[in-house]
PDB file of C-alpha atoms in Angstrom:
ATOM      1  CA  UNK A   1       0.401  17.478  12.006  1.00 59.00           C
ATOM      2  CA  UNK A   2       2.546  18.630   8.620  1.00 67.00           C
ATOM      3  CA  UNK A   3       5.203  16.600   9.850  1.00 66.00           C
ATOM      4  CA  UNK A   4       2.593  13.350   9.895  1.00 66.00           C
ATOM      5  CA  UNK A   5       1.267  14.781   6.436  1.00 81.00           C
ATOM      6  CA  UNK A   6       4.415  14.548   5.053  1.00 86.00           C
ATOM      7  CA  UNK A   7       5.605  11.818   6.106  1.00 86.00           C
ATOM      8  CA  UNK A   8       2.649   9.909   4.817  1.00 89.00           C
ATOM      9  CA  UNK A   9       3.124  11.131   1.823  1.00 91.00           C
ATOM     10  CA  UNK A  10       7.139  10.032   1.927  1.00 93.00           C
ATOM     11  CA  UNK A  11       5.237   6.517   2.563  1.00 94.00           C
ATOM     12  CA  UNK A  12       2.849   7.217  -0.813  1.00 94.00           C
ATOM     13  CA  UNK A  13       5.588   7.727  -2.722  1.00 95.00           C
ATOM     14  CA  UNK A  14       7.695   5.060  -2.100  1.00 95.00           C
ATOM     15  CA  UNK A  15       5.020   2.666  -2.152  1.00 96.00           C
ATOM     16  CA  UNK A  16       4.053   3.831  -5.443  1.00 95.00           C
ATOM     17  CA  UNK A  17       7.334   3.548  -6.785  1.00 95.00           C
ATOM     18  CA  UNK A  18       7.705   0.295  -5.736  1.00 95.00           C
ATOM     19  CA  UNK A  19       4.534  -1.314  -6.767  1.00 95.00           C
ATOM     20  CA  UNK A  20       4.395   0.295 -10.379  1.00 94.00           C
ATOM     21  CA  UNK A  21       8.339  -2.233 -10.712  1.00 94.00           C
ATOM     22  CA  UNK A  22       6.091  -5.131  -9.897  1.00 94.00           C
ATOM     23  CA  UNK A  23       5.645  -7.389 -13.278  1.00 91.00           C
ATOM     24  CA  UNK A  24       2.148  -8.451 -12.407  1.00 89.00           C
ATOM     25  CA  UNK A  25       2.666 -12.196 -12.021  1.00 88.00           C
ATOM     26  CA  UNK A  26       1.274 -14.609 -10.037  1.00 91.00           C
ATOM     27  CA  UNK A  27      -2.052 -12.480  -9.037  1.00 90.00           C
ATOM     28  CA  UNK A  28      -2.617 -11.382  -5.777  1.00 92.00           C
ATOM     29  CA  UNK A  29       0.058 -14.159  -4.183  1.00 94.00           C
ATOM     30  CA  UNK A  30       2.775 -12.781  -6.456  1.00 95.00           C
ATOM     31  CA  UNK A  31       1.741  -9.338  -5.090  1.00 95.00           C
ATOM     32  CA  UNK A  32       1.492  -9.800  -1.260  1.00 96.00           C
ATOM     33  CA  UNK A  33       5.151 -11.341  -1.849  1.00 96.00           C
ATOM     34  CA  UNK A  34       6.546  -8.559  -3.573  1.00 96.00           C
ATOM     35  CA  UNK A  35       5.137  -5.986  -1.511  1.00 96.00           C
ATOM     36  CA  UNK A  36       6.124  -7.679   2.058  1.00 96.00           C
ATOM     37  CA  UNK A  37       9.853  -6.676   1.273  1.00 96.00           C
ATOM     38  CA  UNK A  38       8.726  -3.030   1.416  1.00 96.00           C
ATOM     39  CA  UNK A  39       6.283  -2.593   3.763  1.00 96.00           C
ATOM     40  CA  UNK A  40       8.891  -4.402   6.552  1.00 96.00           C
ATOM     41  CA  UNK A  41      11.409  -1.861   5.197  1.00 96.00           C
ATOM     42  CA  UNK A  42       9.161   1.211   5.705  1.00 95.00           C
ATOM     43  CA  UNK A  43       8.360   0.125   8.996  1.00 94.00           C
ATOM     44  CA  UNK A  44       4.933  -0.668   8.199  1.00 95.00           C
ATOM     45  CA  UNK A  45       2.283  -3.688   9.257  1.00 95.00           C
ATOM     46  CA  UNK A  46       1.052  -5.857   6.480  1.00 96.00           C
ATOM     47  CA  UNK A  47      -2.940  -5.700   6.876  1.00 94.00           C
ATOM     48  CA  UNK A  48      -3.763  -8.005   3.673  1.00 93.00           C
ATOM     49  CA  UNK A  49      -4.969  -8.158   0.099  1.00 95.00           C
ATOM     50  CA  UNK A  50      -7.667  -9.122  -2.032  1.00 95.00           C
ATOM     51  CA  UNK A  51      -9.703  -9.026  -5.027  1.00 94.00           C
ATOM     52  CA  UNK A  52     -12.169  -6.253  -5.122  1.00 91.00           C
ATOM     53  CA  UNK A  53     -14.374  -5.146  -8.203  1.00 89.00           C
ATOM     54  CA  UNK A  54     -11.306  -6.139 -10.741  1.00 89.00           C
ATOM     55  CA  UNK A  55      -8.905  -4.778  -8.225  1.00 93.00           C
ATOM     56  CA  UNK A  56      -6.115  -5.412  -6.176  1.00 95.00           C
ATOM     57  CA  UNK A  57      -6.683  -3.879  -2.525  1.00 95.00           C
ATOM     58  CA  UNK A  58      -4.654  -3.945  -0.015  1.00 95.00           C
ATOM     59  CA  UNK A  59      -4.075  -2.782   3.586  1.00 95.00           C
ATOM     60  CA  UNK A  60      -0.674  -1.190   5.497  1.00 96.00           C
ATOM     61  CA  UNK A  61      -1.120  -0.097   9.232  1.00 94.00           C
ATOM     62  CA  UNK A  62       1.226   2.775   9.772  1.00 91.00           C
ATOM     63  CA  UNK A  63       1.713   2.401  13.776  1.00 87.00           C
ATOM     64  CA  UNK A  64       3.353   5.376  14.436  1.00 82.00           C
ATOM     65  CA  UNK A  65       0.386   7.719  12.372  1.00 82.00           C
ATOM     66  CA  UNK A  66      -2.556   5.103  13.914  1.00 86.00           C
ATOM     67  CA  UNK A  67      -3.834   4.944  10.318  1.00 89.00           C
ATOM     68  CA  UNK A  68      -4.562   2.469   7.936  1.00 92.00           C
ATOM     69  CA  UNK A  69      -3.795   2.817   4.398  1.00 93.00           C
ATOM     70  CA  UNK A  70      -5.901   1.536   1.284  1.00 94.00           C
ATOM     71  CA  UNK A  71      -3.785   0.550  -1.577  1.00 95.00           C
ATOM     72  CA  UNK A  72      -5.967   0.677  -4.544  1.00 95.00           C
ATOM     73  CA  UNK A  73      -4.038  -0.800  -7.855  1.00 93.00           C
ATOM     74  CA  UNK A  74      -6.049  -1.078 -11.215  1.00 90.00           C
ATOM     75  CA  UNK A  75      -5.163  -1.522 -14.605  1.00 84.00           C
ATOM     76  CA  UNK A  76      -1.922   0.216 -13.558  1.00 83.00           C
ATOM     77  CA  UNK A  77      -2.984   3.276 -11.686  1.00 90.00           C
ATOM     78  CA  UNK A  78      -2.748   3.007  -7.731  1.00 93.00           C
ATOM     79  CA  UNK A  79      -4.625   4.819  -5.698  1.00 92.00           C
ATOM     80  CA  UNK A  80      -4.027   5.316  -1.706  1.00 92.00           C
ATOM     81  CA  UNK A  81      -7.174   6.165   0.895  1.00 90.00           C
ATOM     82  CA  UNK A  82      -6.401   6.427   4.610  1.00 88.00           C
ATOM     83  CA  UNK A  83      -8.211   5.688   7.295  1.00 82.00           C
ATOM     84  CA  UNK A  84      -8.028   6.175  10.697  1.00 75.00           C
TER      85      UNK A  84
END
């Protein structure tokens, strides 16, 4: 289980990394295109994004954990939630 903990939070990390280098253009289009690169090199599945309550949320399926992951970003901060 730490090992699954921890590697999740490897994933986090990187993810959060990444998406606080995005420049914000192009709404949520711009931001399903830059993230794509990533989440294919992490290993992940693509699950979508949308607008929600002047948010962007989005989706990753980590196979390997059988969890989804919420990616939360608003006015800069992002915020992850899994589920599984």
């Amino acid at each position: 289980m730490e090992l699954i903990n921890e590697r999740r939070e490897g994933i986090k990390t990187e993810l959060r990394e990444w998406i606080n280098n995005w420049d914000g253009l192009n709404g949520l289009e711009g931001f399903e295109g830059y993230m794509l690169p990533k989440v294919t090199e992490l290993g992940l599945e693509w699950d979508g994004c949308e607008w929600f309550h002047n948010s962007i949320m989005s989706r990753v399926w980590i196979e390997s954990d059988e969890v989804q992951l919420e990616i939360n970003l608003k006015d800069g901060n992002v915020v992850f939630r899994s589920r599984g």
